[in-house]
PDB file of C-alpha atoms and ligand atoms in Angstrom:
ATOM      1  CA  MET M   1     162.337 -15.136 -55.653  1.00 96.00           C
ATOM      2  CA  ASN M   2     161.832 -16.892 -58.921  1.00 97.00           C
ATOM      3  CA  ILE M   3     159.063 -14.979 -61.029  1.00 98.00           C
ATOM      4  CA  LEU M   4     157.749 -17.055 -63.528  1.00 98.00           C
ATOM      5  CA  ARG M   5     155.176 -15.303 -66.309  1.00 98.00           C
ATOM      6  CA  ALA M   6     152.249 -16.679 -67.579  1.00 98.00           C
ATOM      7  CA  ASP M   7     150.573 -15.163 -70.271  1.00 98.00           C
ATOM      8  CA  ASN M   8     147.189 -15.646 -68.774  1.00 98.00           C
ATOM      9  CA  TYR M   9     144.764 -17.577 -66.315  1.00 98.00           C
ATOM     10  CA  ASP M  10     145.039 -21.382 -68.272  1.00 98.00           C
ATOM     11  CA  GLN M  11     149.097 -21.384 -68.477  1.00 98.00           C
ATOM     12  CA  LEU M  12     148.594 -19.975 -64.567  1.00 98.00           C
ATOM     13  CA  SER M  13     147.449 -22.897 -63.187  1.00 98.00           C
ATOM     14  CA  LYS M  14     149.127 -25.024 -65.935  1.00 98.00           C
ATOM     15  CA  ILE M  15     152.387 -24.087 -64.747  1.00 98.00           C
ATOM     16  CA  ALA M  16     151.456 -24.178 -60.721  1.00 98.00           C
ATOM     17  CA  ALA M  17     149.244 -27.652 -61.334  1.00 98.00           C
ATOM     18  CA  SER M  18     152.421 -29.499 -62.888  1.00 98.00           C
ATOM     19  CA  LYS M  19     154.622 -28.569 -59.937  1.00 98.00           C
ATOM     20  CA  ILE M  20     152.376 -29.769 -57.499  1.00 98.00           C
ATOM     21  CA  ILE M  21     152.029 -33.812 -59.108  1.00 98.00           C
ATOM     22  CA  GLU M  22     155.550 -33.411 -59.493  1.00 98.00           C
ATOM     23  CA  LYS M  23     155.737 -33.488 -56.239  1.00 98.00           C
ATOM     24  CA  VAL M  24     153.353 -35.830 -55.964  1.00 98.00           C
ATOM     25  CA  ARG M  25     154.932 -37.987 -58.368  1.00 98.00           C
ATOM     26  CA  ALA M  26     158.236 -37.968 -56.626  1.00 98.00           C
ATOM     27  CA  ASN M  27     156.947 -38.096 -52.759  1.00 98.00           C
ATOM     28  CA  PRO M  28     153.783 -40.089 -52.712  1.00 98.00           C
ATOM     29  CA  LYS M  29     153.449 -38.897 -49.229  1.00 98.00           C
ATOM     30  CA  ALA M  30     154.080 -35.815 -49.676  1.00 98.00           C
ATOM     31  CA  THR M  31     152.086 -33.061 -47.086  1.00 98.00           C
ATOM     32  CA  ILE M  32     150.347 -30.135 -49.609  1.00 98.00           C
ATOM     33  CA  GLY M  33     149.970 -26.265 -48.133  1.00 98.00           C
ATOM     34  CA  LEU M  34     146.606 -25.909 -49.702  1.00 98.00           C
ATOM     35  CA  ALA M  35     144.568 -22.339 -50.494  1.00 98.00           C
ATOM     36  CA  THR M  36     141.456 -21.308 -51.013  1.00 97.00           C
ATOM     37  CA  GLY M  37     139.826 -18.086 -52.616  1.00 95.00           C
ATOM     38  CA  SER M  38     139.488 -18.053 -57.060  1.00 95.00           C
ATOM     39  CA  THR M  39     142.742 -18.121 -57.614  1.00 98.00           C
ATOM     40  CA  PRO M  40     143.907 -21.870 -56.673  1.00 98.00           C
ATOM     41  CA  ILE M  41     140.394 -23.315 -58.902  1.00 98.00           C
ATOM     42  CA  GLY M  42     141.643 -23.805 -61.717  1.00 98.00           C
ATOM     43  CA  VAL M  43     144.951 -25.185 -59.676  1.00 98.00           C
ATOM     44  CA  TYR M  44     142.066 -27.924 -58.240  1.00 99.00           C
ATOM     45  CA  LYS M  45     140.386 -28.453 -61.238  1.00 98.00           C
ATOM     46  CA  LEU M  46     143.827 -29.571 -63.577  1.00 98.00           C
ATOM     47  CA  LEU M  47     144.810 -32.205 -60.220  1.00 98.00           C
ATOM     48  CA  ILE M  48     141.406 -33.991 -60.908  1.00 98.00           C
ATOM     49  CA  GLU M  49     142.097 -34.055 -64.853  1.00 98.00           C
ATOM     50  CA  ASP M  50     144.872 -35.048 -63.871  1.00 98.00           C
ATOM     51  CA  HIS M  51     143.942 -38.444 -61.131  1.00 98.00           C
ATOM     52  CA  LYS M  52     141.678 -39.308 -63.643  1.00 98.00           C
ATOM     53  CA  THR M  53     143.910 -39.626 -66.388  1.00 98.00           C
ATOM     54  CA  ASN M  54     147.234 -40.120 -65.403  1.00 98.00           C
ATOM     55  CA  GLY M  55     146.128 -42.048 -61.959  1.00 98.00           C
ATOM     56  CA  THR M  56     147.958 -39.608 -59.771  1.00 98.00           C
ATOM     57  CA  THR M  57     147.723 -41.162 -56.354  1.00 98.00           C
ATOM     58  CA  TYR M  58     146.518 -38.712 -53.433  1.00 98.00           C
ATOM     59  CA  LYS M  59     146.237 -42.341 -50.859  1.00 98.00           C
ATOM     60  CA  GLN M  60     149.111 -41.425 -49.145  1.00 98.00           C
ATOM     61  CA  VAL M  61     149.327 -37.789 -49.467  1.00 98.00           C
ATOM     62  CA  SER M  62     148.156 -35.437 -46.462  1.00 98.00           C
ATOM     63  CA  THR M  63     147.077 -31.462 -46.949  1.00 98.00           C
ATOM     64  CA  VAL M  64     147.747 -28.508 -44.152  1.00 98.00           C
ATOM     65  CA  ASN M  65     145.322 -25.488 -45.349  1.00 98.00           C
ATOM     66  CA  LEU M  66     146.023 -22.220 -44.603  1.00 98.00           C
ATOM     67  CA  ASP M  67     142.574 -20.765 -42.925  1.00 98.00           C
ATOM     68  CA  GLU M  68     139.436 -21.529 -42.644  1.00 98.00           C
ATOM     69  CA  TYR M  69     136.415 -19.108 -40.371  1.00 98.00           C
ATOM     70  CA  ILE M  70     135.196 -18.428 -37.442  1.00 98.00           C
ATOM     71  CA  GLY M  71     131.559 -19.149 -36.355  1.00 96.00           C
ATOM     72  CA  ILE M  72     130.418 -20.985 -40.135  1.00 95.00           C
ATOM     73  CA  SER M  73     129.825 -24.696 -39.672  1.00 95.00           C
ATOM     74  CA  ARG M  74     131.912 -27.079 -41.777  1.00 95.00           C
ATOM     75  CA  ASP M  75     129.004 -28.223 -43.439  1.00 96.00           C
ATOM     76  CA  ASP M  76     128.290 -23.893 -44.796  1.00 95.00           C
ATOM     77  CA  PRO M  77     128.962 -23.578 -48.471  1.00 95.00           C
ATOM     78  CA  ASN M  78     130.502 -20.525 -47.453  1.00 95.00           C
ATOM     79  CA  SER M  79     133.377 -22.919 -45.341  1.00 97.00           C
ATOM     80  CA  TYR M  80     136.249 -23.626 -46.635  1.00 97.00           C
ATOM     81  CA  HIS M  81     136.236 -27.206 -45.589  1.00 98.00           C
ATOM     82  CA  TYR M  82     133.065 -26.738 -48.327  1.00 98.00           C
ATOM     83  CA  PHE M  83     135.531 -25.385 -50.799  1.00 98.00           C
ATOM     84  CA  MET M  84     138.243 -27.514 -49.944  1.00 98.00           C
ATOM     85  CA  ARG M  85     136.054 -31.103 -50.348  1.00 98.00           C
ATOM     86  CA  GLU M  86     134.020 -29.777 -53.461  1.00 98.00           C
ATOM     87  CA  GLN M  87     136.964 -27.938 -55.344  1.00 98.00           C
ATOM     88  CA  LEU M  88     139.330 -30.984 -54.339  1.00 98.00           C
ATOM     89  CA  PHE M  89     139.072 -33.624 -51.997  1.00 98.00           C
ATOM     90  CA  ASN M  90     136.059 -35.707 -53.429  1.00 98.00           C
ATOM     91  CA  HIS M  91     136.944 -35.723 -56.731  1.00 98.00           C
ATOM     92  CA  ILE M  92     140.537 -37.167 -55.683  1.00 98.00           C
ATOM     93  CA  ASP M  93     141.041 -40.303 -53.811  1.00 98.00           C
ATOM     94  CA  ILE M  94     142.585 -38.421 -50.925  1.00 98.00           C
ATOM     95  CA  PRO M  95     141.595 -39.643 -47.670  1.00 98.00           C
ATOM     96  CA  LEU M  96     139.461 -36.902 -45.558  1.00 98.00           C
ATOM     97  CA  GLU M  97     141.133 -37.784 -42.867  1.00 98.00           C
ATOM     98  CA  GLN M  98     144.822 -37.371 -44.232  1.00 98.00           C
ATOM     99  CA  THR M  99     143.098 -33.592 -44.910  1.00 98.00           C
ATOM    100  CA  TYR M 100     144.231 -30.764 -42.020  1.00 98.00           C
ATOM    101  CA  ILE M 101     141.699 -27.216 -42.288  1.00 98.00           C
ATOM    102  CA  PRO M 102     141.688 -25.397 -39.211  1.00 98.00           C
ATOM    103  CA  ASN M 103     138.229 -25.975 -37.063  1.00 98.00           C
ATOM    104  CA  GLY M 104     136.590 -23.132 -37.034  1.00 97.00           C
ATOM    105  CA  MET M 105     133.227 -24.155 -34.546  1.00 97.00           C
ATOM    106  CA  ALA M 106     136.217 -24.815 -31.874  1.00 97.00           C
ATOM    107  CA  GLU M 107     135.185 -24.570 -28.509  1.00 96.00           C
ATOM    108  CA  ASP M 108     138.618 -23.519 -27.403  1.00 97.00           C
ATOM    109  CA  PHE M 109     140.587 -21.754 -30.064  1.00 97.00           C
ATOM    110  CA  LEU M 110     144.376 -21.569 -28.090  1.00 96.00           C
ATOM    111  CA  LEU M 111     144.036 -25.283 -28.133  1.00 98.00           C
ATOM    112  CA  GLU M 112     142.790 -24.863 -31.697  1.00 98.00           C
ATOM    113  CA  CYS M 113     146.210 -23.054 -32.517  1.00 98.00           C
ATOM    114  CA  THR M 114     148.212 -25.675 -30.950  1.00 98.00           C
ATOM    115  CA  ARG M 115     146.715 -28.375 -32.594  1.00 98.00           C
ATOM    116  CA  PHE M 116     146.878 -27.080 -35.727  1.00 98.00           C
ATOM    117  CA  GLU M 117     150.981 -26.562 -35.222  1.00 98.00           C
ATOM    118  CA  SER M 118     151.643 -29.942 -34.445  1.00 98.00           C
ATOM    119  CA  VAL M 119     149.249 -31.595 -37.105  1.00 98.00           C
ATOM    120  CA  ILE M 120     151.990 -30.173 -39.304  1.00 98.00           C
ATOM    121  CA  HIS M 121     154.797 -30.372 -36.738  1.00 98.00           C
ATOM    122  CA  GLU M 122     153.627 -34.309 -36.507  1.00 98.00           C
ATOM    123  CA  LEU M 123     153.252 -34.177 -39.926  1.00 98.00           C
ATOM    124  CA  GLY M 124     156.586 -33.415 -41.415  1.00 98.00           C
ATOM    125  CA  GLY M 125     156.559 -29.935 -42.183  1.00 98.00           C
ATOM    126  CA  VAL M 126     155.056 -28.463 -45.322  1.00 98.00           C
ATOM    127  CA  ASP M 127     156.645 -29.409 -48.931  1.00 98.00           C
ATOM    128  CA  VAL M 128     154.898 -27.352 -50.846  1.00 98.00           C
ATOM    129  CA  GLN M 129     152.313 -24.834 -49.733  1.00 98.00           C
ATOM    130  CA  LEU M 130     150.220 -22.611 -51.980  1.00 98.00           C
ATOM    131  CA  LEU M 131     149.461 -19.455 -51.689  1.00 98.00           C
ATOM    132  CA  GLY M 132     146.971 -16.930 -53.030  1.00 98.00           C
ATOM    133  CA  ILE M 133     147.878 -13.077 -52.339  1.00 98.00           C
ATOM    134  CA  GLY M 134     144.813  -9.742 -50.722  1.00 95.00           C
ATOM    135  CA  GLN M 135     145.286  -6.672 -52.389  1.00 94.00           C
ATOM    136  CA  ASN M 136     146.760  -5.912 -49.474  1.00 94.00           C
ATOM    137  CA  GLY M 137     149.406  -7.603 -48.887  1.00 97.00           C
ATOM    138  CA  HIS M 138     147.955 -10.646 -47.200  1.00 96.00           C
ATOM    139  CA  ILE M 139     149.032 -14.485 -46.721  1.00 98.00           C
ATOM    140  CA  GLY M 140     146.511 -16.895 -45.602  1.00 97.00           C
ATOM    141  CA  PHE M 141     143.877 -14.510 -43.308  1.00 96.00           C
ATOM    142  CA  ASN M 142     147.955 -12.310 -41.958  1.00 97.00           C
ATOM    143  CA  GLU M 143     146.405  -8.860 -42.551  1.00 94.00           C
ATOM    144  CA  PRO M 144     148.622  -5.750 -42.125  1.00 96.00           C
ATOM    145  CA  GLY M 145     151.029  -5.595 -38.747  1.00 97.00           C
ATOM    146  CA  THR M 146     150.692  -9.575 -38.205  1.00 97.00           C
ATOM    147  CA  SER M 147     153.966 -10.199 -36.251  1.00 98.00           C
ATOM    148  CA  PHE M 148     156.461 -12.755 -39.158  1.00 98.00           C
ATOM    149  CA  LYS M 149     156.641 -14.658 -35.933  1.00 98.00           C
ATOM    150  CA  SER M 150     152.612 -15.190 -35.445  1.00 98.00           C
ATOM    151  CA  ARG M 151     152.106 -19.332 -35.535  1.00 98.00           C
ATOM    152  CA  THR M 152     148.884 -20.444 -36.111  1.00 98.00           C
ATOM    153  CA  HIS M 153     146.611 -17.651 -34.663  1.00 98.00           C
ATOM    154  CA  VAL M 154     142.771 -16.185 -34.158  1.00 98.00           C
ATOM    155  CA  VAL M 155     142.263 -12.597 -36.507  1.00 97.00           C
ATOM    156  CA  THR M 156     140.046 -10.393 -37.175  1.00 95.00           C
ATOM    157  CA  LEU M 157     139.101  -9.206 -41.403  1.00 94.00           C
ATOM    158  CA  ALA M 158     140.623  -6.169 -42.714  1.00 89.00           C
ATOM    159  CA  GLU M 159     137.782  -4.529 -43.587  1.00 93.00           C
ATOM    160  CA  SER M 160     138.596  -4.361 -47.430  1.00 90.00           C
ATOM    161  CA  THR M 161     139.323  -8.686 -46.743  1.00 90.00           C
ATOM    162  CA  ARG M 162     135.058  -8.978 -45.724  1.00 95.00           C
ATOM    163  CA  LYS M 163     134.645  -6.305 -48.820  1.00 94.00           C
ATOM    164  CA  ALA M 164     136.828  -8.518 -51.454  1.00 91.00           C
ATOM    165  CA  ASN M 165     135.107 -11.191 -49.693  1.00 92.00           C
ATOM    166  CA  SER M 166     131.252 -10.560 -49.904  1.00 94.00           C
ATOM    167  CA  ARG M 167     131.369 -11.539 -53.076  1.00 92.00           C
ATOM    168  CA  PHE M 168     130.738 -15.237 -51.799  1.00 91.00           C
ATOM    169  CA  PHE M 169     128.222 -14.333 -49.542  1.00 94.00           C
ATOM    170  CA  PRO M 170     124.408 -13.137 -49.634  1.00 93.00           C
ATOM    171  CA  SER M 171     125.613  -9.405 -47.831  1.00 95.00           C
ATOM    172  CA  LEU M 172     128.497  -8.308 -46.533  1.00 97.00           C
ATOM    173  CA  ASP M 173     126.807  -8.232 -42.909  1.00 96.00           C
ATOM    174  CA  ASP M 174     127.030 -12.039 -43.808  1.00 95.00           C
ATOM    175  CA  VAL M 175     130.808 -12.227 -44.318  1.00 96.00           C
ATOM    176  CA  PRO M 176     132.750 -13.765 -40.722  1.00 97.00           C
ATOM    177  CA  THR M 177     134.813 -10.880 -38.353  1.00 97.00           C
ATOM    178  CA  HIS M 178     137.114 -13.280 -38.256  1.00 97.00           C
ATOM    179  CA  ALA M 179     139.382 -15.762 -38.995  1.00 97.00           C
ATOM    180  CA  ILE M 180     141.712 -18.912 -37.778  1.00 98.00           C
ATOM    181  CA  THR M 181     144.636 -18.502 -39.838  1.00 98.00           C
ATOM    182  CA  MET M 182     147.979 -20.265 -40.335  1.00 98.00           C
ATOM    183  CA  GLY M 183     150.653 -18.159 -38.872  1.00 98.00           C
ATOM    184  CA  ILE M 184     153.567 -16.304 -41.014  1.00 98.00           C
ATOM    185  CA  ALA M 185     155.718 -18.162 -38.968  1.00 98.00           C
ATOM    186  CA  THR M 186     154.436 -21.226 -39.419  1.00 98.00           C
ATOM    187  CA  ILE M 187     154.220 -20.552 -44.141  1.00 98.00           C
ATOM    188  CA  MET M 188     157.539 -19.293 -43.413  1.00 98.00           C
ATOM    189  CA  ASP M 189     158.233 -23.239 -42.508  1.00 98.00           C
ATOM    190  CA  SER M 190     156.924 -24.465 -45.796  1.00 98.00           C
ATOM    191  CA  LYS M 191     159.751 -26.003 -48.153  1.00 98.00           C
ATOM    192  CA  GLU M 192     159.017 -24.726 -50.297  1.00 98.00           C
ATOM    193  CA  ILE M 193     156.175 -21.911 -51.379  1.00 98.00           C
ATOM    194  CA  ILE M 194     154.598 -21.049 -54.646  1.00 98.00           C
ATOM    195  CA  LEU M 195     152.020 -18.123 -54.547  1.00 98.00           C
ATOM    196  CA  LEU M 196     149.793 -18.054 -57.394  1.00 98.00           C
ATOM    197  CA  ALA M 197     148.544 -14.427 -58.829  1.00 98.00           C
ATOM    198  CA  SER M 198     145.458 -13.522 -61.201  1.00 98.00           C
ATOM    199  CA  GLY M 199     143.889 -10.189 -62.677  1.00 98.00           C
ATOM    200  CA  ALA M 200     145.096  -6.125 -62.321  1.00 98.00           C
ATOM    201  CA  SER M 201     143.254  -6.191 -59.260  1.00 97.00           C
ATOM    202  CA  LYS M 202     146.544  -8.158 -58.041  1.00 98.00           C
ATOM    203  CA  ALA M 203     149.068  -5.768 -59.867  1.00 98.00           C
ATOM    204  CA  LYS M 204     149.778  -3.242 -57.066  1.00 98.00           C
ATOM    205  CA  ALA M 205     150.077  -6.407 -54.503  1.00 98.00           C
ATOM    206  CA  ILE M 206     152.537  -7.922 -56.860  1.00 98.00           C
ATOM    207  CA  ALA M 207     154.945  -4.883 -57.746  1.00 98.00           C
ATOM    208  CA  ARG M 208     155.347  -3.879 -54.070  1.00 98.00           C
ATOM    209  CA  LEU M 209     156.064  -7.779 -53.109  1.00 98.00           C
ATOM    210  CA  VAL M 210     158.229  -7.606 -56.147  1.00 98.00           C
ATOM    211  CA  HIS M 211     159.920  -3.558 -56.204  1.00 98.00           C
ATOM    212  CA  GLY M 212     159.092  -3.172 -52.075  1.00 98.00           C
ATOM    213  CA  GLU M 213     160.996  -3.137 -48.438  1.00 98.00           C
ATOM    214  CA  VAL M 214     160.530  -6.531 -46.042  1.00 98.00           C
ATOM    215  CA  ASP M 215     157.871  -4.849 -44.058  1.00 97.00           C
ATOM    216  CA  GLU M 216     155.169  -6.222 -41.561  1.00 98.00           C
ATOM    217  CA  ASP M 217     152.652  -3.871 -43.367  1.00 98.00           C
ATOM    218  CA  PHE M 218     152.933  -6.500 -45.842  1.00 98.00           C
ATOM    219  CA  PRO M 219     152.687  -9.459 -44.840  1.00 98.00           C
ATOM    220  CA  ALA M 220     153.412 -10.795 -48.207  1.00 98.00           C
ATOM    221  CA  SER M 221     156.790  -9.764 -48.152  1.00 98.00           C
ATOM    222  CA  ALA M 222     157.831 -11.714 -45.206  1.00 98.00           C
ATOM    223  CA  LEU M 223     158.720 -14.624 -48.775  1.00 98.00           C
ATOM    224  CA  LYS M 224     161.945 -12.646 -49.983  1.00 98.00           C
ATOM    225  CA  LEU M 225     163.044 -14.075 -46.629  1.00 98.00           C
ATOM    226  CA  HIS M 226     162.382 -17.598 -48.073  1.00 98.00           C
ATOM    227  CA  LYS M 227     165.184 -19.773 -49.480  1.00 98.00           C
ATOM    228  CA  ASN M 228     162.729 -21.375 -52.543  1.00 98.00           C
ATOM    229  CA  VAL M 229     159.796 -19.063 -53.487  1.00 98.00           C
ATOM    230  CA  THR M 230     157.920 -19.710 -56.568  1.00 98.00           C
ATOM    231  CA  ILE M 231     155.837 -16.379 -58.168  1.00 98.00           C
ATOM    232  CA  ILE M 232     153.575 -18.171 -60.733  1.00 98.00           C
ATOM    233  CA  ALA M 233     151.482 -14.845 -62.162  1.00 98.00           C
ATOM    234  CA  ASP M 234     149.992 -13.560 -65.483  1.00 98.00           C
ATOM    235  CA  ILE M 235     151.016 -10.588 -67.328  1.00 98.00           C
ATOM    236  CA  ALA M 236     147.743  -8.852 -65.832  1.00 98.00           C
ATOM    237  CA  ALA M 237     148.688  -8.955 -62.426  1.00 98.00           C
ATOM    238  CA  LEU M 238     153.001  -8.374 -63.138  1.00 98.00           C
ATOM    239  CA  GLN M 239     152.115  -5.421 -65.407  1.00 98.00           C
ATOM    240  CA  LEU M 240     153.595  -2.824 -62.966  1.00 98.00           C
ATOM    241  CA  VAL M 241     156.330  -5.017 -62.074  1.00 97.00           C
TER     242      VAL M 241
HETATM  243  P1  LIG Q   1     141.098 -15.343 -54.561  1.00 68.91           P
HETATM  244  O1  LIG Q   1     141.991 -15.114 -53.450  1.00 68.91           O
HETATM  245  O2  LIG Q   1     142.580 -15.837 -54.987  1.00 68.91           O
HETATM  246  O3  LIG Q   1     140.162 -14.872 -54.750  1.00 68.91           O
HETATM  247  O4  LIG Q   1     142.081 -13.348 -55.175  1.00 68.91           O
HETATM  248  C1  LIG Q   1     143.654 -14.910 -52.194  1.00 68.91           C
HETATM  249  C2  LIG Q   1     142.960 -13.849 -51.032  1.00 68.91           C
HETATM  250  O5  LIG Q   1     143.076 -13.209 -50.468  1.00 68.91           O
HETATM  251  O6  LIG Q   1     144.231 -14.484 -51.002  1.00 68.91           O
END
């Protein structure tokens, strides 16, 4: 794993955005894996800025997202569909039909998981996958204990994850209990992975990722088995490394 040290969140966002822009310019038909959460918002702002200023085009790009809550409709402001449209898709020239996010309102979730895996396969795999990391080491919504062999599946969210995400909801009770997420094996199939971490709340997780064992109790540790992973983290997130 390659570690890039950023002075602060803005610099972290710049480094990550320029890697994605470079990828899209080199391969206008690239498949980019995207993440939600607070951390990638700065990256998305810079992609939009670059699209408007330098004309980087996403007309032929496809995107796949890591996860979605179950039971929240795509037009609900707390859905990841909504988040992606607001934070990125509505502000660049990507056709929405080339953006793939698991359907949290599917009638048949087993079918939805298989469908999502097929989408990724038909796109030829993910060229570069952006990831955040949970304080408990989750990637996507793969909580501690998830098999490294897992493909897209339905998960019960850890209480700590629901608490961390309750900041976006009126109350903890409103946070969904389940989600659908790419599995760890799905994430590991990505040709390249960029993991972002910002702030002191991620310091323990980053230290464990860098120095700890490969262990299913710490999902991000699977990344140590991948050949092309870059961690882009700021000083606060790297303080225990
Ligand atoms: P965050 O979420 O970017 O909001 O910290 C990351 C995650 O939980 O994977």
